[in-house]
Amino acid sequence: MRKSNYRVIIALLLFFAGMLNYLDRAALSVMAPLIKGDLHIDDAQMGILFSAFFIGYCLFCFIGGWSADRFGPRKVFGLAAAFWSVFCGATALVTGFGHLLVVRVMFGIGEGPMGTTTNKSISNWFPRKEVGRAVGFTNAGQPLGAAIAAPIVGLVGLHFGWRIAFVVIAALGFVWLAAWMILFRDKPEQHPRVSEAERTLIASDRPATPVTSGMKEKDVHTLWYYVFSKPVLGVAAAFFCFNYIQYFFLSWLPSYLTDFQHLDIRSMSIIGILPWLGATAGFIGGGIVADMLYRRTGNFLFSRKAVIFTGLIIAAGCVLMTAYTRNTAGAVALITVASIFAYMTPQACWSLLQDIVPAHRIGTAGGFVHLLANLAGILSPSITGFLIQYGGGYQSAFILSSGLAIVGVVAMAILVRQNKVNELFGKKSPSEDVITQH
């Protein structure tokens, strides 16, 4: 790797971190048909187990973001990776519903800091003009992890048992941890392998630079001034609605394919890859499109909102049509298209935060947004489980997810507007400062 482009290594580390996170999370979903039979767990209980992960996860989204601002992403991410790997491996030791419930909560605590610490790392390591692509690429590892979970975890589980699958994933987590501690530093200026030219490039164009002539008086504001502002809450609302769809798919797609579409586990393990490959394309494509719109318009806010609106609206339509589709090929095709466009949303939300929150607040504010957004992780799997067992089945679950995507569009349109961002920062927003400087 060329010395002048070391941030590519940073992007790859974050990419593989996201891949491992979602490989870990998806493992329970892929193994659900085997685990339910082995531990005598019904669909409603399975929904509770999926949601239990997010009890610890949501809290530590915020704590992890605050810690990343205070102690730096290297220590925080390193400790989190060790913690989640231990409890991923501990899944192999559970003997019943109660044990698995506790392990899932602890596992969620370990993974909680991932999203906000990733965003903090990107804020420190990438110039503003690369933020969309950096967020899109690094986060593309997440659905790719879910994609490879189906064949890897499914086939390992079939041949060696579901417990061994969790041990293998835990071992991969410790391998990544070693690479992170060796290769990563909190900021480019702290790393000896980063050239002076690269340091200058990053420092001259960092996202959401906190101090400009129009913003100095706002530096005295507390954290809560930013996190409870309308633009930040609007981003959180859109993120929540995307997450509801994401966690519906992540938790229940394997069961939908086996129980509703009547695929066996081997077939599900192969076909189940397609939506997550689509999601990977959406993450990367959304970042490219957002940066392209920014270059053409000079309006950072517009470029991110346009991607979010397009992604959620098309995803809503595809999810709604899936509710009324009975054949497997049509359902998988619609879910895959929904994934492509839905997954354009989170990278735009993350990069948008870097424009409306000062850099010294991005970790904590991002953690707060991630906390609110991941409340969907508590609600979506449980609500879906109860709908399947006691309500209108999978059809009602798809209809609810579609409606929430539209709610996210409306919230973003009302709360995240240029005049509200201007009010947050005083006379100027960071976007206006950049436009003025150029």
Short mmCIF file of C-alpha atoms in Angstrom, two decimals:
data_model
loop_
_atom_site.label_atom_id
_atom_site.label_comp_id
_atom_site.label_asym_id
_atom_site.label_seq_id
_atom_site.Cartn_x
_atom_site.Cartn_y
_atom_site.Cartn_z
CA MET A 1 0.00 0.00 0.00
CA ARG A 2 1.36 3.42 -0.92
CA LYS A 3 2.43 5.51 2.04
CA SER A 4 0.45 8.51 0.75
CA ASN A 5 -2.87 6.66 0.88
CA TYR A 6 -2.82 4.90 4.24
CA ARG A 7 -6.48 5.73 4.86
CA VAL A 8 -7.33 2.90 2.45
CA ILE A 9 -6.03 0.50 5.11
CA ILE A 10 -8.25 2.25 7.67
CA ALA A 11 -11.23 1.80 5.38
CA LEU A 12 -10.46 -1.91 4.96
CA LEU A 13 -10.18 -2.41 8.73
CA LEU A 14 -13.57 -0.77 9.24
CA PHE A 15 -15.03 -2.74 6.33
CA PHE A 16 -14.00 -6.06 7.87
CA ALA A 17 -15.21 -4.94 11.30
CA GLY A 18 -18.67 -4.34 9.85
CA MET A 19 -18.56 -7.68 8.05
CA LEU A 20 -17.74 -9.53 11.28
CA ASN A 21 -20.42 -7.66 13.23
CA TYR A 22 -23.16 -8.68 10.85
CA LEU A 23 -21.80 -12.19 10.40
CA ASP A 24 -22.10 -12.48 14.20
CA ARG A 25 -25.62 -11.07 14.29
CA ALA A 26 -26.97 -13.05 11.36
CA ALA A 27 -25.63 -16.31 12.76
CA LEU A 28 -28.56 -16.69 15.17
CA SER A 29 -31.06 -16.04 12.37
CA VAL A 30 -29.44 -18.59 10.06
CA MET A 31 -29.27 -21.21 12.83
CA ALA A 32 -32.76 -20.39 14.14
CA PRO A 33 -34.44 -23.48 12.59
CA LEU A 34 -31.87 -25.74 14.30
CA ILE A 35 -31.74 -23.83 17.59
CA LYS A 36 -35.53 -23.71 17.96
CA GLY A 37 -35.72 -27.47 17.71
CA ASP A 38 -32.71 -28.16 19.93
CA LEU A 39 -33.62 -25.74 22.73
CA HIS A 40 -37.44 -26.04 22.33
CA ILE A 41 -38.01 -22.35 21.52
CA ASP A 42 -41.13 -21.06 19.71
CA ASP A 43 -41.42 -18.12 17.26
CA ALA A 44 -42.50 -15.60 19.90
CA GLN A 45 -39.54 -16.53 22.12
CA MET A 46 -37.23 -16.37 19.11
CA GLY A 47 -38.42 -12.84 18.44
CA ILE A 48 -37.59 -11.90 22.03
CA LEU A 49 -34.10 -13.38 21.62
CA PHE A 50 -33.51 -11.37 18.46
CA SER A 51 -34.61 -8.23 20.29
CA ALA A 52 -32.59 -8.97 23.45
CA PHE A 53 -29.39 -8.24 21.54
CA PHE A 54 -30.52 -4.62 21.15
CA ILE A 55 -31.16 -3.99 24.84
CA GLY A 56 -27.42 -3.89 25.46
CA TYR A 57 -26.65 -2.65 21.96
CA CYS A 58 -28.76 0.53 22.13
CA LEU A 59 -27.33 1.67 25.45
CA PHE A 60 -23.76 1.15 24.33
CA CYS A 61 -24.32 2.90 21.02
CA PHE A 62 -24.43 6.09 23.09
CA ILE A 63 -21.82 5.08 25.66
CA GLY A 64 -19.52 3.87 22.88
CA GLY A 65 -19.85 7.14 20.97
CA TRP A 66 -19.16 9.20 24.09
CA SER A 67 -16.16 6.98 24.88
CA ALA A 68 -14.80 7.34 21.33
CA ASP A 69 -14.85 11.15 21.73
CA ARG A 70 -13.18 10.91 25.14
CA PHE A 71 -10.72 8.02 24.79
CA GLY A 72 -10.35 7.62 21.02
CA PRO A 73 -11.75 4.95 18.68
CA ARG A 74 -8.69 2.67 18.88
CA LYS A 75 -9.17 1.72 22.54
CA VAL A 76 -12.96 1.70 22.40
CA PHE A 77 -13.24 -0.46 19.28
CA GLY A 78 -10.51 -2.80 20.53
CA LEU A 79 -12.26 -3.40 23.86
CA ALA A 80 -15.65 -3.78 22.15
CA ALA A 81 -14.30 -6.35 19.66
CA ALA A 82 -12.81 -8.46 22.46
CA PHE A 83 -16.09 -8.32 24.40
CA TRP A 84 -18.38 -9.26 21.49
CA SER A 85 -16.09 -12.09 20.38
CA VAL A 86 -16.13 -13.65 23.86
CA PHE A 87 -19.93 -13.63 24.04
CA CYS A 88 -20.35 -14.79 20.47
CA GLY A 89 -18.29 -17.84 21.43
CA ALA A 90 -20.27 -18.19 24.67
CA THR A 91 -23.41 -18.80 22.57
CA ALA A 92 -22.06 -22.31 22.01
CA LEU A 93 -22.42 -23.04 25.74
CA VAL A 94 -26.09 -22.14 26.26
CA THR A 95 -28.56 -24.80 27.35
CA GLY A 96 -31.91 -23.04 27.14
CA PHE A 97 -33.91 -19.88 26.49
CA GLY A 98 -32.80 -18.09 29.68
CA HIS A 99 -29.10 -18.66 29.11
CA LEU A 100 -29.34 -17.56 25.50
CA LEU A 101 -31.26 -14.43 26.51
CA VAL A 102 -28.45 -13.30 28.86
CA VAL A 103 -25.73 -14.06 26.30
CA ARG A 104 -27.56 -12.07 23.61
CA VAL A 105 -27.82 -9.00 25.86
CA MET A 106 -24.10 -9.17 26.68
CA PHE A 107 -23.26 -9.74 23.02
CA GLY A 108 -25.24 -6.61 22.15
CA ILE A 109 -23.25 -4.58 24.70
CA GLY A 110 -20.04 -5.56 22.91
CA GLU A 111 -21.29 -4.61 19.45
CA GLY A 112 -22.97 -1.36 20.54
CA PRO A 113 -19.97 0.96 19.98
CA MET A 114 -19.34 -0.32 16.42
CA GLY A 115 -21.40 2.13 14.35
CA THR A 116 -20.54 5.33 16.18
CA THR A 117 -16.86 4.42 16.57
CA THR A 118 -16.68 3.69 12.85
CA ASN A 119 -18.17 7.09 12.09
CA LYS A 120 -15.74 8.78 14.51
CA SER A 121 -12.84 7.02 12.79
CA ILE A 122 -14.03 8.18 9.37
CA SER A 123 -14.44 11.74 10.66
CA ASN A 124 -10.81 11.66 11.87
CA TRP A 125 -9.28 9.94 8.84
CA PHE A 126 -11.09 11.12 5.68
CA PRO A 127 -11.42 14.51 3.96
CA ARG A 128 -14.92 15.87 3.45
CA LYS A 129 -15.03 15.11 -0.28
CA GLU A 130 -14.50 11.39 0.44
CA VAL A 131 -16.92 11.00 3.35
CA GLY A 132 -19.81 9.54 1.34
CA ARG A 133 -17.65 6.93 -0.35
CA ALA A 134 -15.81 6.14 2.88
CA VAL A 135 -19.02 5.61 4.84
CA GLY A 136 -20.57 3.66 1.98
CA PHE A 137 -17.57 1.38 1.52
CA THR A 138 -16.86 0.71 5.19
CA ASN A 139 -20.51 0.02 5.97
CA ALA A 140 -20.87 -2.20 2.91
CA GLY A 141 -19.10 -4.84 4.95
CA GLN A 142 -22.19 -5.15 7.13
CA PRO A 143 -24.67 -6.63 4.61
CA LEU A 144 -21.82 -8.57 3.03
CA GLY A 145 -21.29 -10.19 6.43
CA ALA A 146 -24.99 -11.05 6.51
CA ALA A 147 -24.66 -12.48 2.98
CA ILE A 148 -21.76 -14.80 3.79
CA ALA A 149 -23.42 -15.78 7.07
CA ALA A 150 -26.02 -17.81 5.19
CA PRO A 151 -23.62 -20.19 3.39
CA ILE A 152 -20.79 -20.17 5.97
CA VAL A 153 -22.83 -20.47 9.15
CA GLY A 154 -25.52 -22.57 7.50
CA LEU A 155 -23.11 -25.15 6.06
CA VAL A 156 -20.87 -25.25 9.17
CA GLY A 157 -23.98 -25.71 11.28
CA LEU A 158 -25.27 -28.53 9.10
CA HIS A 159 -21.97 -30.42 9.11
CA PHE A 160 -20.59 -29.72 12.60
CA GLY A 161 -23.54 -28.42 14.60
CA TRP A 162 -24.78 -24.91 15.33
CA ARG A 163 -22.57 -24.51 18.42
CA ILE A 164 -19.33 -24.92 16.43
CA ALA A 165 -20.46 -22.16 14.04
CA PHE A 166 -20.42 -19.60 16.85
CA VAL A 167 -16.95 -20.70 18.01
CA VAL A 168 -15.56 -20.21 14.49
CA ILE A 169 -17.01 -16.68 14.25
CA ALA A 170 -15.58 -15.75 17.68
CA ALA A 171 -12.10 -16.83 16.54
CA LEU A 172 -12.39 -14.55 13.48
CA GLY A 173 -13.20 -11.65 15.82
CA PHE A 174 -9.93 -12.08 17.71
CA VAL A 175 -7.97 -12.18 14.44
CA TRP A 176 -9.51 -8.82 13.44
CA LEU A 177 -8.75 -7.39 16.91
CA ALA A 178 -5.04 -8.14 16.50
CA ALA A 179 -4.96 -6.37 13.11
CA TRP A 180 -6.84 -3.33 14.52
CA MET A 181 -4.43 -2.79 17.42
CA ILE A 182 -1.40 -3.11 15.15
CA LEU A 183 -2.54 -0.99 12.19
CA PHE A 184 -4.90 1.68 13.56
CA ARG A 185 -4.24 4.97 15.36
CA ASP A 186 -6.86 7.51 16.44
CA LYS A 187 -5.69 10.23 14.03
CA PRO A 188 -3.49 10.39 10.92
CA GLU A 189 -0.93 12.62 12.64
CA GLN A 190 -0.31 9.87 15.21
CA HIS A 191 0.63 7.22 12.65
CA PRO A 192 4.24 7.06 11.37
CA ARG A 193 3.20 5.46 8.05
CA VAL A 194 1.03 8.43 7.04
CA SER A 195 2.86 10.89 4.80
CA GLU A 196 2.88 14.62 5.43
CA ALA A 197 0.96 15.16 2.17
CA GLU A 198 -1.84 12.85 3.29
CA ARG A 199 -2.01 14.47 6.73
CA THR A 200 -2.30 17.89 5.14
CA LEU A 201 -5.01 16.72 2.72
CA ILE A 202 -7.14 15.29 5.54
CA ALA A 203 -6.62 18.20 7.95
CA SER A 204 -7.48 20.82 5.32
CA ASP A 205 -10.87 19.29 4.53
CA ARG A 206 -12.16 17.53 7.62
CA PRO A 207 -15.95 17.07 7.94
CA ALA A 208 -17.94 19.42 10.16
CA THR A 209 -15.03 21.59 11.28
CA PRO A 210 -16.34 23.01 14.54
CA VAL A 211 -14.96 26.54 14.55
CA THR A 212 -15.66 29.12 11.85
CA SER A 213 -16.31 32.83 12.05
CA GLY A 214 -20.07 32.26 11.96
CA MET A 215 -20.07 29.55 14.63
CA LYS A 216 -17.70 30.65 17.38
CA GLU A 217 -20.43 31.71 19.73
CA LYS A 218 -22.09 28.31 19.40
CA ASP A 219 -19.06 26.40 20.72
CA VAL A 220 -20.28 27.09 24.26
CA HIS A 221 -23.38 24.94 23.74
CA THR A 222 -23.67 21.64 25.54
CA LEU A 223 -23.94 18.28 23.87
CA TRP A 224 -27.70 18.21 24.46
CA TYR A 225 -28.14 21.34 22.36
CA TYR A 226 -27.05 19.31 19.35
CA VAL A 227 -28.50 15.86 20.07
CA PHE A 228 -32.02 17.17 20.75
CA SER A 229 -32.04 19.52 17.77
CA LYS A 230 -34.62 18.94 15.01
CA PRO A 231 -32.06 18.05 12.30
CA VAL A 232 -30.39 15.41 14.47
CA LEU A 233 -33.74 13.96 15.55
CA GLY A 234 -34.85 13.90 11.91
CA VAL A 235 -31.78 11.88 10.95
CA ALA A 236 -32.50 9.54 13.88
CA ALA A 237 -36.11 9.07 12.72
CA ALA A 238 -35.07 8.16 9.17
CA PHE A 239 -32.39 5.85 10.53
CA PHE A 240 -34.93 4.18 12.84
CA CYS A 241 -37.31 3.48 9.96
CA PHE A 242 -34.53 1.99 7.85
CA ASN A 243 -33.39 -0.11 10.79
CA TYR A 244 -36.88 -1.52 11.29
CA ILE A 245 -36.69 -2.99 7.78
CA GLN A 246 -33.08 -4.06 8.22
CA TYR A 247 -33.71 -5.95 11.45
CA PHE A 248 -36.87 -7.50 10.08
CA PHE A 249 -34.79 -8.96 7.24
CA LEU A 250 -31.75 -9.74 9.38
CA SER A 251 -33.78 -11.58 12.04
CA TRP A 252 -36.60 -13.21 10.07
CA LEU A 253 -35.58 -13.59 6.43
CA PRO A 254 -34.10 -17.11 6.89
CA SER A 255 -37.24 -18.23 8.75
CA TYR A 256 -39.46 -16.61 6.09
CA LEU A 257 -37.66 -18.55 3.37
CA THR A 258 -37.86 -21.85 5.25
CA ASP A 259 -41.29 -21.56 6.92
CA PHE A 260 -43.29 -19.50 4.40
CA GLN A 261 -41.50 -20.26 1.11
CA HIS A 262 -40.75 -23.87 2.20
CA LEU A 263 -37.05 -23.94 1.32
CA ASP A 264 -34.73 -26.35 3.11
CA ILE A 265 -31.78 -24.96 5.07
CA ARG A 266 -29.29 -25.74 2.31
CA SER A 267 -31.34 -23.90 -0.35
CA MET A 268 -32.04 -21.02 2.04
CA SER A 269 -28.31 -20.69 2.72
CA ILE A 270 -27.68 -20.06 -0.99
CA ILE A 271 -30.75 -18.03 -1.98
CA GLY A 272 -30.52 -15.98 1.20
CA ILE A 273 -27.28 -14.44 -0.08
CA LEU A 274 -29.01 -12.39 -2.79
CA PRO A 275 -30.72 -9.68 -0.69
CA TRP A 276 -27.49 -9.04 1.22
CA LEU A 277 -25.44 -8.77 -1.94
CA GLY A 278 -28.01 -6.21 -3.07
CA ALA A 279 -27.63 -4.39 0.24
CA THR A 280 -23.85 -4.29 -0.24
CA ALA A 281 -24.33 -2.71 -3.68
CA GLY A 282 -26.74 -0.20 -2.12
CA PHE A 283 -24.25 0.86 0.54
CA ILE A 284 -21.46 1.44 -1.97
CA GLY A 285 -23.69 2.91 -4.68
CA GLY A 286 -25.41 5.26 -2.26
CA GLY A 287 -22.08 6.70 -1.15
CA ILE A 288 -20.92 7.21 -4.74
CA VAL A 289 -24.21 8.88 -5.76
CA ALA A 290 -24.22 11.14 -2.69
CA ASP A 291 -20.66 12.36 -3.33
CA MET A 292 -21.45 12.85 -7.04
CA LEU A 293 -24.50 14.98 -6.19
CA TYR A 294 -22.42 17.00 -3.75
CA ARG A 295 -19.76 17.70 -6.38
CA ARG A 296 -22.40 18.83 -8.88
CA THR A 297 -24.57 20.94 -6.55
CA GLY A 298 -22.16 22.03 -3.81
CA ASN A 299 -25.02 21.31 -1.38
CA PHE A 300 -24.06 18.61 1.12
CA LEU A 301 -27.49 18.56 2.77
CA PHE A 302 -29.40 18.13 -0.49
CA SER A 303 -27.11 15.38 -1.76
CA ARG A 304 -27.68 13.25 1.35
CA LYS A 305 -31.43 13.90 1.62
CA ALA A 306 -31.99 13.01 -2.04
CA VAL A 307 -30.33 9.62 -1.51
CA ILE A 308 -32.35 8.94 1.66
CA PHE A 309 -35.68 9.91 0.04
CA THR A 310 -35.06 7.79 -3.06
CA GLY A 311 -33.86 4.80 -1.07
CA LEU A 312 -36.72 4.69 1.43
CA ILE A 313 -39.51 5.34 -1.08
CA ILE A 314 -38.44 2.58 -3.50
CA ALA A 315 -37.78 0.19 -0.61
CA ALA A 316 -41.27 0.87 0.78
CA GLY A 317 -42.87 -0.03 -2.54
CA CYS A 318 -40.91 -3.27 -2.93
CA VAL A 319 -41.56 -4.39 0.65
CA LEU A 320 -45.27 -3.72 0.23
CA MET A 321 -45.40 -5.78 -2.99
CA THR A 322 -43.59 -8.63 -1.23
CA ALA A 323 -46.51 -8.87 1.20
CA TYR A 324 -48.75 -9.95 -1.69
CA THR A 325 -46.23 -12.16 -3.54
CA ARG A 326 -46.50 -15.91 -3.10
CA ASN A 327 -43.81 -17.37 -5.40
CA THR A 328 -40.25 -17.62 -4.11
CA ALA A 329 -38.48 -16.06 -7.11
CA GLY A 330 -40.69 -12.96 -7.10
CA ALA A 331 -40.41 -12.50 -3.34
CA VAL A 332 -36.60 -12.82 -3.31
CA ALA A 333 -36.31 -10.43 -6.28
CA LEU A 334 -38.45 -7.80 -4.55
CA ILE A 335 -36.59 -8.17 -1.24
CA THR A 336 -33.29 -7.84 -3.10
CA VAL A 337 -34.37 -4.61 -4.86
CA ALA A 338 -35.73 -3.29 -1.55
CA SER A 339 -32.36 -4.03 0.05
CA ILE A 340 -30.42 -2.24 -2.69
CA PHE A 341 -32.34 1.00 -2.18
CA ALA A 342 -32.96 0.77 1.57
CA TYR A 343 -29.24 0.37 2.19
CA MET A 344 -28.51 3.65 0.46
CA THR A 345 -30.03 5.27 3.56
CA PRO A 346 -27.66 4.57 6.51
CA GLN A 347 -24.46 5.80 4.87
CA ALA A 348 -26.28 9.01 3.91
CA CYS A 349 -27.50 9.39 7.50
CA TRP A 350 -24.00 8.89 8.92
CA SER A 351 -22.36 11.33 6.53
CA LEU A 352 -25.18 13.85 7.00
CA LEU A 353 -24.47 13.87 10.74
CA GLN A 354 -20.90 14.92 9.97
CA ASP A 355 -22.33 18.03 8.31
CA ILE A 356 -24.81 19.08 11.01
CA VAL A 357 -22.80 18.26 14.16
CA PRO A 358 -19.34 19.70 15.00
CA ALA A 359 -16.44 17.26 14.77
CA HIS A 360 -15.76 17.30 18.52
CA ARG A 361 -19.37 16.16 19.14
CA ILE A 362 -19.71 13.62 16.33
CA GLY A 363 -18.99 10.53 18.41
CA THR A 364 -21.48 11.29 21.16
CA ALA A 365 -24.16 12.77 18.91
CA GLY A 366 -23.75 9.85 16.53
CA GLY A 367 -24.08 7.49 19.48
CA PHE A 368 -27.32 9.16 20.52
CA VAL A 369 -28.72 8.87 16.99
CA HIS A 370 -27.60 5.26 16.83
CA LEU A 371 -29.29 4.57 20.18
CA LEU A 372 -32.62 5.95 18.97
CA ALA A 373 -32.31 4.26 15.59
CA ASN A 374 -31.55 0.89 17.11
CA LEU A 375 -34.61 0.90 19.29
CA ALA A 376 -35.96 -0.58 16.06
CA GLY A 377 -33.81 -3.59 16.84
CA ILE A 378 -35.77 -4.16 20.04
CA LEU A 379 -39.15 -3.59 18.41
CA SER A 380 -38.84 -5.11 14.93
CA PRO A 381 -37.87 -8.71 15.74
CA SER A 382 -40.31 -8.99 18.68
CA ILE A 383 -43.25 -7.40 16.87
CA THR A 384 -42.57 -9.61 13.84
CA GLY A 385 -42.41 -12.72 16.00
CA PHE A 386 -45.75 -11.94 17.62
CA LEU A 387 -47.34 -11.07 14.26
CA ILE A 388 -46.18 -14.39 12.84
CA GLN A 389 -47.44 -16.40 15.79
CA TYR A 390 -50.55 -14.51 16.86
CA GLY A 391 -51.32 -11.84 14.23
CA GLY A 392 -51.54 -11.62 10.46
CA GLY A 393 -48.39 -13.61 9.74
CA TYR A 394 -45.57 -12.51 7.46
CA GLN A 395 -47.91 -10.43 5.27
CA SER A 396 -48.75 -8.02 8.09
CA ALA A 397 -45.06 -7.77 9.01
CA PHE A 398 -44.14 -6.70 5.46
CA ILE A 399 -46.97 -4.13 5.35
CA LEU A 400 -45.88 -2.57 8.66
CA SER A 401 -42.26 -2.32 7.51
CA SER A 402 -43.34 -0.61 4.28
CA GLY A 403 -45.41 1.97 6.13
CA LEU A 404 -42.55 2.85 8.46
CA ALA A 405 -40.25 3.56 5.52
CA ILE A 406 -42.68 6.29 4.40
CA VAL A 407 -42.75 7.66 7.96
CA GLY A 408 -38.96 8.04 7.73
CA VAL A 409 -39.27 10.08 4.53
CA VAL A 410 -41.84 12.41 6.09
CA ALA A 411 -39.76 12.91 9.24
CA MET A 412 -36.65 13.74 7.22
CA ALA A 413 -38.56 16.20 5.01
CA ILE A 414 -40.02 18.08 7.99
CA LEU A 415 -37.11 18.10 10.45
CA VAL A 416 -33.92 18.17 8.34
CA ARG A 417 -34.07 21.44 6.43
CA GLN A 418 -31.40 23.98 5.61
CA ASN A 419 -32.96 26.72 7.73
CA LYS A 420 -33.06 24.41 10.76
CA VAL A 421 -29.40 23.50 10.28
CA ASN A 422 -28.61 27.21 10.00
CA GLU A 423 -30.40 27.83 13.30
CA LEU A 424 -28.37 25.05 14.91
CA PHE A 425 -25.07 26.68 13.96
CA GLY A 426 -26.02 30.33 14.05
CA LYS A 427 -25.66 32.37 10.86
CA LYS A 428 -23.98 29.65 8.84
CA SER A 429 -24.07 25.89 8.54
CA PRO A 430 -20.90 23.94 7.75
CA SER A 431 -22.18 23.46 4.19
CA GLU A 432 -22.40 27.20 3.66
CA ASP A 433 -18.90 27.69 5.04
CA VAL A 434 -17.48 25.19 2.57
CA ILE A 435 -19.36 26.76 -0.34
CA THR A 436 -18.15 30.23 0.69
CA GLN A 437 -14.54 29.06 1.01
CA HIS A 438 -14.61 27.57 -2.50
#
